[in-house]
PDB file of C-alpha atoms and ligand atoms in Angstrom:
ATOM      1  CA  UNK A   1       0.000   0.000   0.000  1.00 50.00           C
ATOM      2  CA  UNK A   2       1.320   3.450  -0.841  1.00 52.00           C
ATOM      3  CA  UNK A   3       0.897   6.180   1.724  1.00 53.00           C
ATOM      4  CA  UNK A   4       0.304   9.709   0.508  1.00 57.00           C
ATOM      5  CA  UNK A   5       2.770  12.225   1.970  1.00 61.00           C
ATOM      6  CA  UNK A   6       0.993  14.914   3.963  1.00 73.00           C
ATOM      7  CA  UNK A   7       1.572  18.532   2.956  1.00 79.00           C
ATOM      8  CA  UNK A   8       3.267  20.619   5.647  1.00 90.00           C
ATOM      9  CA  UNK A   9       0.762  22.785   7.563  1.00 94.00           C
ATOM     10  CA  UNK A  10      -0.399  26.196   6.416  1.00 97.00           C
ATOM     11  CA  UNK A  11      -1.401  28.877   8.934  1.00 98.00           C
ATOM     12  CA  UNK A  12      -3.350  32.046   8.052  1.00 98.00           C
ATOM     13  CA  UNK A  13      -3.146  35.156  10.255  1.00 98.00           C
ATOM     14  CA  UNK A  14      -5.468  38.074   9.484  1.00 97.00           C
ATOM     15  CA  UNK A  15      -6.614  41.240  11.208  1.00 96.00           C
ATOM     16  CA  UNK A  16      -6.519  45.032  11.032  1.00 94.00           C
ATOM     17  CA  UNK A  17      -3.385  47.219  11.074  1.00 90.00           C
ATOM     18  CA  UNK A  18      -1.424  47.113  14.319  1.00 90.00           C
ATOM     19  CA  UNK A  19      -3.209  44.067  15.769  1.00 93.00           C
ATOM     20  CA  UNK A  20       0.196  42.413  16.148  1.00 92.00           C
ATOM     21  CA  UNK A  21      -0.085  39.983  13.215  1.00 95.00           C
ATOM     22  CA  UNK A  22       3.400  40.318  11.836  1.00 94.00           C
ATOM     23  CA  UNK A  23       5.143  40.038  15.215  1.00 95.00           C
ATOM     24  CA  UNK A  24       3.240  36.988  16.404  1.00 97.00           C
ATOM     25  CA  UNK A  25       3.140  35.304  12.978  1.00 98.00           C
ATOM     26  CA  UNK A  26       6.913  35.699  12.660  1.00 97.00           C
ATOM     27  CA  UNK A  27       7.567  34.361  16.163  1.00 97.00           C
ATOM     28  CA  UNK A  28       5.171  31.488  15.695  1.00 97.00           C
ATOM     29  CA  UNK A  29       6.845  30.547  12.405  1.00 97.00           C
ATOM     30  CA  UNK A  30      10.269  30.719  14.013  1.00 96.00           C
ATOM     31  CA  UNK A  31       9.328  28.461  16.911  1.00 96.00           C
ATOM     32  CA  UNK A  32       7.686  25.894  14.632  1.00 96.00           C
ATOM     33  CA  UNK A  33      10.340  25.967  11.899  1.00 95.00           C
ATOM     34  CA  UNK A  34       7.858  27.314   9.344  1.00 96.00           C
ATOM     35  CA  UNK A  35       8.386  30.108   6.818  1.00 96.00           C
ATOM     36  CA  UNK A  36       6.837  33.471   7.653  1.00 97.00           C
ATOM     37  CA  UNK A  37       5.333  35.361   4.690  1.00 98.00           C
ATOM     38  CA  UNK A  38       4.205  38.983   5.056  1.00 97.00           C
ATOM     39  CA  UNK A  39       1.713  39.666   2.254  1.00 98.00           C
ATOM     40  CA  UNK A  40       1.270  43.307   3.312  1.00 97.00           C
ATOM     41  CA  UNK A  41       4.905  43.797   2.322  1.00 98.00           C
ATOM     42  CA  UNK A  42       4.009  42.721  -1.241  1.00 98.00           C
ATOM     43  CA  UNK A  43       1.327  45.432  -1.515  1.00 98.00           C
ATOM     44  CA  UNK A  44       3.737  47.887   0.084  1.00 98.00           C
ATOM     45  CA  UNK A  45       6.400  46.874  -2.468  1.00 98.00           C
ATOM     46  CA  UNK A  46       4.074  47.671  -5.352  1.00 98.00           C
ATOM     47  CA  UNK A  47       2.961  50.961  -3.726  1.00 98.00           C
ATOM     48  CA  UNK A  48       6.641  51.895  -3.310  1.00 98.00           C
ATOM     49  CA  UNK A  49       7.345  51.177  -6.972  1.00 98.00           C
ATOM     50  CA  UNK A  50       4.268  53.130  -8.123  1.00 98.00           C
ATOM     51  CA  UNK A  51       5.359  56.152  -6.067  1.00 98.00           C
ATOM     52  CA  UNK A  52       8.973  55.755  -7.164  1.00 96.00           C
ATOM     53  CA  UNK A  53       8.092  55.855 -10.850  1.00 95.00           C
ATOM     54  CA  UNK A  54       5.464  58.601 -10.475  1.00 97.00           C
ATOM     55  CA  UNK A  55       2.513  56.395 -11.460  1.00 96.00           C
ATOM     56  CA  UNK A  56      -1.012  57.761 -11.060  1.00 96.00           C
ATOM     57  CA  UNK A  57      -2.398  55.809  -8.105  1.00 95.00           C
ATOM     58  CA  UNK A  58      -5.970  56.326  -9.333  1.00 95.00           C
ATOM     59  CA  UNK A  59      -5.231  54.751 -12.712  1.00 97.00           C
ATOM     60  CA  UNK A  60      -6.206  51.154 -11.955  1.00 97.00           C
ATOM     61  CA  UNK A  61      -5.326  49.555 -15.330  1.00 98.00           C
ATOM     62  CA  UNK A  62      -1.911  51.182 -15.111  1.00 98.00           C
ATOM     63  CA  UNK A  63      -1.327  49.730 -11.610  1.00 98.00           C
ATOM     64  CA  UNK A  64      -2.357  46.275 -12.844  1.00 98.00           C
ATOM     65  CA  UNK A  65       0.015  46.610 -15.761  1.00 98.00           C
ATOM     66  CA  UNK A  66       2.786  47.847 -13.473  1.00 98.00           C
ATOM     67  CA  UNK A  67       2.450  44.737 -11.298  1.00 98.00           C
ATOM     68  CA  UNK A  68       2.649  42.478 -14.354  1.00 98.00           C
ATOM     69  CA  UNK A  69       6.024  44.069 -15.073  1.00 97.00           C
ATOM     70  CA  UNK A  70       7.242  43.848 -11.461  1.00 98.00           C
ATOM     71  CA  UNK A  71       8.844  41.020  -9.521  1.00 98.00           C
ATOM     72  CA  UNK A  72       8.299  41.028  -5.756  1.00 98.00           C
ATOM     73  CA  UNK A  73      10.266  38.470  -3.764  1.00 97.00           C
ATOM     74  CA  UNK A  74      10.225  37.799  -0.044  1.00 97.00           C
ATOM     75  CA  UNK A  75      13.289  36.341   1.669  1.00 96.00           C
ATOM     76  CA  UNK A  76      13.779  35.335   5.256  1.00 94.00           C
ATOM     77  CA  UNK A  77      16.144  37.611   7.190  1.00 94.00           C
ATOM     78  CA  UNK A  78      18.129  36.360  10.199  1.00 91.00           C
ATOM     79  CA  UNK A  79      15.585  37.901  12.629  1.00 91.00           C
ATOM     80  CA  UNK A  80      12.746  36.076  10.847  1.00 91.00           C
ATOM     81  CA  UNK A  81      11.304  39.198   9.181  1.00 93.00           C
ATOM     82  CA  UNK A  82      10.974  39.361   5.406  1.00 95.00           C
ATOM     83  CA  UNK A  83      13.440  41.119   3.165  1.00 97.00           C
ATOM     84  CA  UNK A  84      11.492  42.537   0.212  1.00 98.00           C
ATOM     85  CA  UNK A  85      13.055  42.664  -3.224  1.00 98.00           C
ATOM     86  CA  UNK A  86      11.263  44.661  -5.913  1.00 98.00           C
ATOM     87  CA  UNK A  87      12.708  43.895  -9.342  1.00 98.00           C
ATOM     88  CA  UNK A  88      15.705  42.415  -7.539  1.00 98.00           C
ATOM     89  CA  UNK A  89      16.402  45.532  -5.452  1.00 98.00           C
ATOM     90  CA  UNK A  90      16.049  45.437  -1.660  1.00 98.00           C
ATOM     91  CA  UNK A  91      13.457  48.029  -0.610  1.00 98.00           C
ATOM     92  CA  UNK A  92      12.723  46.628   2.854  1.00 97.00           C
ATOM     93  CA  UNK A  93      13.639  49.827   4.700  1.00 94.00           C
ATOM     94  CA  UNK A  94      11.565  52.032   2.417  1.00 94.00           C
ATOM     95  CA  UNK A  95       8.199  50.363   2.904  1.00 96.00           C
ATOM     96  CA  UNK A  96       7.056  51.639   6.304  1.00 90.00           C
ATOM     97  CA  UNK A  97       7.219  55.405   5.814  1.00 88.00           C
ATOM     98  CA  UNK A  98       4.270  57.833   5.615  1.00 86.00           C
ATOM     99  CA  UNK A  99       4.180  57.941   1.771  1.00 91.00           C
ATOM    100  CA  UNK A 100       3.749  54.197   1.373  1.00 94.00           C
ATOM    101  CA  UNK A 101       1.388  54.083   4.391  1.00 89.00           C
ATOM    102  CA  UNK A 102      -0.832  56.686   2.766  1.00 89.00           C
ATOM    103  CA  UNK A 103      -1.017  55.006  -0.642  1.00 93.00           C
ATOM    104  CA  UNK A 104      -0.898  51.265  -0.012  1.00 94.00           C
ATOM    105  CA  UNK A 105      -4.637  50.820   0.608  1.00 91.00           C
ATOM    106  CA  UNK A 106      -5.380  52.427  -2.760  1.00 93.00           C
ATOM    107  CA  UNK A 107      -3.037  50.015  -4.520  1.00 96.00           C
ATOM    108  CA  UNK A 108      -4.387  47.054  -2.517  1.00 95.00           C
ATOM    109  CA  UNK A 109      -7.945  48.018  -3.446  1.00 93.00           C
ATOM    110  CA  UNK A 110      -7.448  47.412  -7.167  1.00 96.00           C
ATOM    111  CA  UNK A 111      -9.116  44.155  -8.126  1.00 96.00           C
ATOM    112  CA  UNK A 112      -6.624  43.184 -10.851  1.00 97.00           C
ATOM    113  CA  UNK A 113      -3.715  43.879  -8.476  1.00 98.00           C
ATOM    114  CA  UNK A 114      -5.260  41.644  -5.818  1.00 97.00           C
ATOM    115  CA  UNK A 115      -5.961  38.836  -8.297  1.00 97.00           C
ATOM    116  CA  UNK A 116      -2.327  38.774  -9.355  1.00 98.00           C
ATOM    117  CA  UNK A 117      -1.017  39.067  -5.772  1.00 98.00           C
ATOM    118  CA  UNK A 118      -3.287  36.232  -4.642  1.00 98.00           C
ATOM    119  CA  UNK A 119      -1.972  34.040  -7.468  1.00 98.00           C
ATOM    120  CA  UNK A 120       1.592  34.714  -6.342  1.00 98.00           C
ATOM    121  CA  UNK A 121       0.739  34.157  -2.664  1.00 98.00           C
ATOM    122  CA  UNK A 122      -0.948  30.830  -3.381  1.00 98.00           C
ATOM    123  CA  UNK A 123       2.122  29.718  -5.318  1.00 98.00           C
ATOM    124  CA  UNK A 124       4.317  30.598  -2.309  1.00 97.00           C
ATOM    125  CA  UNK A 125       2.151  28.461  -0.016  1.00 97.00           C
ATOM    126  CA  UNK A 126       1.762  25.580  -2.459  1.00 96.00           C
ATOM    127  CA  UNK A 127       4.120  23.221  -0.632  1.00 94.00           C
ATOM    128  CA  UNK A 128       2.921  24.226   2.842  1.00 95.00           C
ATOM    129  CA  UNK A 129       5.108  24.926   5.847  1.00 96.00           C
ATOM    130  CA  UNK A 130       4.138  28.600   5.974  1.00 97.00           C
ATOM    131  CA  UNK A 131       2.563  31.147   8.284  1.00 98.00           C
ATOM    132  CA  UNK A 132       1.073  33.832   6.041  1.00 98.00           C
ATOM    133  CA  UNK A 133      -0.140  37.136   7.403  1.00 97.00           C
ATOM    134  CA  UNK A 134      -2.481  39.615   5.717  1.00 97.00           C
ATOM    135  CA  UNK A 135      -6.115  40.682   5.524  1.00 95.00           C
ATOM    136  CA  UNK A 136      -7.783  38.071   3.304  1.00 96.00           C
ATOM    137  CA  UNK A 137      -5.607  35.010   3.832  1.00 97.00           C
ATOM    138  CA  UNK A 138      -8.118  32.826   5.692  1.00 97.00           C
ATOM    139  CA  UNK A 139     -11.096  34.015   3.669  1.00 96.00           C
ATOM    140  CA  UNK A 140      -9.711  34.179   0.163  1.00 96.00           C
ATOM    141  CA  UNK A 141      -6.035  33.401  -0.450  1.00 97.00           C
ATOM    142  CA  UNK A 142      -5.878  30.144   1.515  1.00 98.00           C
ATOM    143  CA  UNK A 143      -9.449  29.167   2.462  1.00 97.00           C
ATOM    144  CA  UNK A 144      -8.262  25.608   3.143  1.00 97.00           C
ATOM    145  CA  UNK A 145      -5.526  26.638   5.583  1.00 97.00           C
ATOM    146  CA  UNK A 146      -5.048  24.138   8.414  1.00 96.00           C
ATOM    147  CA  UNK A 147      -5.386  26.849  11.018  1.00 97.00           C
ATOM    148  CA  UNK A 148      -6.719  30.404  10.861  1.00 98.00           C
ATOM    149  CA  UNK A 149      -6.288  33.217  13.333  1.00 98.00           C
ATOM    150  CA  UNK A 150      -7.966  36.610  13.378  1.00 98.00           C
ATOM    151  CA  UNK A 151      -6.163  39.102  15.613  1.00 97.00           C
ATOM    152  CA  UNK A 152      -7.838  42.207  16.964  1.00 95.00           C
ATOM    153  CA  UNK A 153      -6.946  44.976  19.435  1.00 96.00           C
ATOM    154  CA  UNK A 154      -8.421  48.332  20.444  1.00 96.00           C
ATOM    155  CA  UNK A 155      -7.714  51.226  18.085  1.00 96.00           C
ATOM    156  CA  UNK A 156      -5.772  52.939  20.850  1.00 96.00           C
ATOM    157  CA  UNK A 157      -3.460  49.957  21.390  1.00 95.00           C
ATOM    158  CA  UNK A 158      -2.941  49.534  17.645  1.00 95.00           C
ATOM    159  CA  UNK A 159      -2.087  53.200  17.149  1.00 95.00           C
ATOM    160  CA  UNK A 160       0.363  53.115  20.076  1.00 95.00           C
ATOM    161  CA  UNK A 161       2.137  50.075  18.600  1.00 92.00           C
ATOM    162  CA  UNK A 162       2.442  51.634  15.138  1.00 91.00           C
ATOM    163  CA  UNK A 163       3.621  54.897  16.755  1.00 93.00           C
ATOM    164  CA  UNK A 164       6.374  53.050  18.603  1.00 92.00           C
ATOM    165  CA  UNK A 165       7.439  51.212  15.406  1.00 87.00           C
ATOM    166  CA  UNK A 166       7.584  54.461  13.409  1.00 88.00           C
ATOM    167  CA  UNK A 167       9.516  56.301  16.147  1.00 91.00           C
ATOM    168  CA  UNK A 168      12.043  53.459  16.165  1.00 89.00           C
ATOM    169  CA  UNK A 169      12.420  53.886  12.401  1.00 85.00           C
ATOM    170  CA  UNK A 170      13.131  57.596  12.972  1.00 89.00           C
ATOM    171  CA  UNK A 171       9.790  59.038  11.790  1.00 88.00           C
ATOM    172  CA  UNK A 172       8.285  61.912  13.741  1.00 88.00           C
ATOM    173  CA  UNK A 173       4.533  61.227  13.752  1.00 88.00           C
ATOM    174  CA  UNK A 174       1.633  62.524  15.796  1.00 93.00           C
ATOM    175  CA  UNK A 175      -0.225  59.765  17.656  1.00 95.00           C
ATOM    176  CA  UNK A 176      -3.674  61.254  17.041  1.00 95.00           C
ATOM    177  CA  UNK A 177      -3.023  61.666  13.308  1.00 93.00           C
ATOM    178  CA  UNK A 178      -1.688  58.120  13.139  1.00 91.00           C
ATOM    179  CA  UNK A 179      -4.768  56.796  14.896  1.00 95.00           C
ATOM    180  CA  UNK A 180      -6.995  58.550  12.335  1.00 94.00           C
ATOM    181  CA  UNK A 181      -4.890  57.157   9.462  1.00 90.00           C
ATOM    182  CA  UNK A 182      -5.175  53.622  10.816  1.00 91.00           C
ATOM    183  CA  UNK A 183      -8.939  53.977  11.177  1.00 92.00           C
ATOM    184  CA  UNK A 184      -9.171  55.293   7.625  1.00 90.00           C
ATOM    185  CA  UNK A 185      -7.007  52.479   6.256  1.00 87.00           C
ATOM    186  CA  UNK A 186      -9.034  49.830   8.103  1.00 90.00           C
ATOM    187  CA  UNK A 187     -12.205  51.309   6.633  1.00 91.00           C
ATOM    188  CA  UNK A 188     -10.774  51.143   3.110  1.00 87.00           C
ATOM    189  CA  UNK A 189      -9.463  47.598   3.651  1.00 88.00           C
ATOM    190  CA  UNK A 190     -12.774  46.350   5.099  1.00 90.00           C
ATOM    191  CA  UNK A 191     -15.093  48.028   2.637  1.00 91.00           C
ATOM    192  CA  UNK A 192     -13.483  47.163  -0.689  1.00 87.00           C
ATOM    193  CA  UNK A 193     -15.672  44.999  -2.873  1.00 86.00           C
ATOM    194  CA  UNK A 194     -13.132  42.305  -3.706  1.00 87.00           C
ATOM    195  CA  UNK A 195     -11.420  40.217  -0.981  1.00 86.00           C
ATOM    196  CA  UNK A 196     -11.777  42.724   1.879  1.00 89.00           C
ATOM    197  CA  UNK A 197     -10.341  42.491   5.380  1.00 91.00           C
ATOM    198  CA  UNK A 198     -12.684  39.979   7.019  1.00 91.00           C
ATOM    199  CA  UNK A 199     -12.804  37.343   9.700  1.00 94.00           C
ATOM    200  CA  UNK A 200     -13.167  33.802   8.366  1.00 96.00           C
ATOM    201  CA  UNK A 201     -16.028  31.942  10.090  1.00 96.00           C
ATOM    202  CA  UNK A 202     -13.608  29.208  11.154  1.00 96.00           C
ATOM    203  CA  UNK A 203     -10.898  31.582  12.435  1.00 98.00           C
ATOM    204  CA  UNK A 204      -9.772  31.613  16.054  1.00 97.00           C
ATOM    205  CA  UNK A 205     -10.183  35.191  17.297  1.00 97.00           C
ATOM    206  CA  UNK A 206      -7.539  36.594  19.647  1.00 97.00           C
ATOM    207  CA  UNK A 207      -7.795  40.050  21.196  1.00 96.00           C
ATOM    208  CA  UNK A 208      -4.203  41.181  21.772  1.00 95.00           C
ATOM    209  CA  UNK A 209      -5.024  44.525  23.476  1.00 96.00           C
ATOM    210  CA  UNK A 210      -3.619  43.730  26.897  1.00 92.00           C
ATOM    211  CA  UNK A 211      -1.773  40.506  26.205  1.00 94.00           C
ATOM    212  CA  UNK A 212       1.990  40.150  25.940  1.00 94.00           C
ATOM    213  CA  UNK A 213       3.315  38.988  22.582  1.00 94.00           C
ATOM    214  CA  UNK A 214       4.786  35.753  23.925  1.00 96.00           C
ATOM    215  CA  UNK A 215       1.501  34.805  25.607  1.00 97.00           C
ATOM    216  CA  UNK A 216      -0.321  35.251  22.273  1.00 97.00           C
ATOM    217  CA  UNK A 217       2.309  33.128  20.520  1.00 98.00           C
ATOM    218  CA  UNK A 218       2.054  30.423  23.212  1.00 98.00           C
ATOM    219  CA  UNK A 219      -1.724  30.311  22.678  1.00 97.00           C
ATOM    220  CA  UNK A 220      -1.359  30.086  18.913  1.00 98.00           C
ATOM    221  CA  UNK A 221       1.175  27.283  19.206  1.00 97.00           C
ATOM    222  CA  UNK A 222      -1.129  25.387  21.563  1.00 97.00           C
ATOM    223  CA  UNK A 223      -3.911  25.659  18.946  1.00 97.00           C
ATOM    224  CA  UNK A 224      -1.472  24.581  16.235  1.00 96.00           C
ATOM    225  CA  UNK A 225      -0.400  21.514  18.188  1.00 95.00           C
ATOM    226  CA  UNK A 226      -3.994  20.574  18.849  1.00 93.00           C
ATOM    227  CA  UNK A 227      -4.974  20.985  15.196  1.00 89.00           C
ATOM    228  CA  UNK A 228      -1.994  19.249  13.625  1.00 87.00           C
ATOM    229  CA  UNK A 229      -1.806  16.405  16.169  1.00 78.00           C
ATOM    230  CA  UNK A 230      -2.487  13.093  14.430  1.00 64.00           C
TER     231      UNK A 230
HETATM  232  O1  LIG B   1      -0.064  44.517   7.009  1.00 53.57           O
HETATM  233  P1  LIG B   1       0.364  45.848   6.391  1.00 53.57           P
HETATM  234  O2  LIG B   1      -0.006  47.042   7.225  1.00 53.57           O
HETATM  235  O3  LIG B   1       1.800  45.871   6.002  1.00 53.57           O
HETATM  236  O4  LIG B   1      -0.492  45.958   5.032  1.00 53.57           O
HETATM  237  C1  LIG B   1      -0.317  47.021   4.152  1.00 53.57           C
HETATM  238  C2  LIG B   1      -1.594  47.275   3.377  1.00 53.57           C
HETATM  239  O5  LIG B   1      -1.854  46.228   2.463  1.00 53.57           O
HETATM  240  C3  LIG B   1      -2.857  47.461   4.203  1.00 53.57           C
HETATM  241  O6  LIG B   1      -3.521  48.648   3.784  1.00 53.57           O
HETATM  242  C4  LIG B   1      -3.719  46.297   3.883  1.00 53.57           C
HETATM  243  C5  LIG B   1      -3.184  45.772   2.584  1.00 53.57           C
HETATM  244  N1  LIG B   1      -3.176  44.311   2.554  1.00 53.57           N
HETATM  245  C6  LIG B   1      -4.193  43.690   1.901  1.00 53.57           C
HETATM  246  O7  LIG B   1      -5.095  44.367   1.395  1.00 53.57           O
HETATM  247  N2  LIG B   1      -4.205  42.341   1.796  1.00 53.57           N
HETATM  248  C7  LIG B   1      -3.235  41.605   2.359  1.00 53.57           C
HETATM  249  N3  LIG B   1      -3.259  40.263   2.235  1.00 53.57           N
HETATM  250  C8  LIG B   1      -2.185  42.231   3.066  1.00 53.57           C
HETATM  251  C9  LIG B   1      -2.198  43.600   3.158  1.00 53.57           C
END
C-alpha cells in the first residue's frame, strides 16, 4: 500500500493594522520551523514602486500593468522578518514610511492587483510549511488553511504600537493623526468589494489589546499543536 505524503501545515493570520499579526506570525513561524510570509509587504512593495516611478495611483489599469512588469520576492532575514526585493532591489527599509502608508490601501484596493497578488501568494504556499499574514488570507487566499487566526486589538493599542514602530524607524509622527490614518485604512481595507479584510467563520479570534506577545504566541502554538496532532 502506498501512503500519501501529507503537505506541511499552512497557517493564516489576518486582522486590522497594528493588531500584532506580523510580530506573532513571525515568532510562531520561528518556533515551529515554518516560513513566515508577510503579504502586506508585497502590496507595500508595489505601492513603493508606483510612487517611485510617479505612477497615477488612481489609474487602476496602469497599476495592474505595473504589477505584471514587477517582480516582488520575499526572503527570510536572520531575525525572521521578510526582506522585500522589488525587481531584484532590496526596498525593505523604504516600505514603512508615511508615503507608502498613505497610498498602499489604494493600490491594494485594485481588483486586478489583488488577483495577481493572490496568485503569487498561493504559489508561495503551495508546498505548505508557511505562516502567512495579511487581511484576506483565511477568507480568500488560503481558504483551506489548516489553522486560521484573526487578531484584533483596540484602536488605541494599535495606534500606540504603530507609533512606537515608526519612532524606532526615525519618523516623527503625531499619535492622534496616526490613529486617524489607521482607522481610515481599516475602513478602506474592510469596505473594498473584492477580498476585503474579514474574519473567516472558522478563524480563532484573539484580542491582543492587553496581552503580551509571547503569551499570544504560546496560545497560537497550543492551537497549532492541537490541530496538527495526528
Ligand atoms: O499589514 P500591512 O499594514 O503591512 O499591510 C499594508 C496594506 O496592504 C494594508 O492597507 C492592507 C493591505 N493588505 C491587503 O489588502 N491584503 C493583504 N493580504 C495584506 C495587506
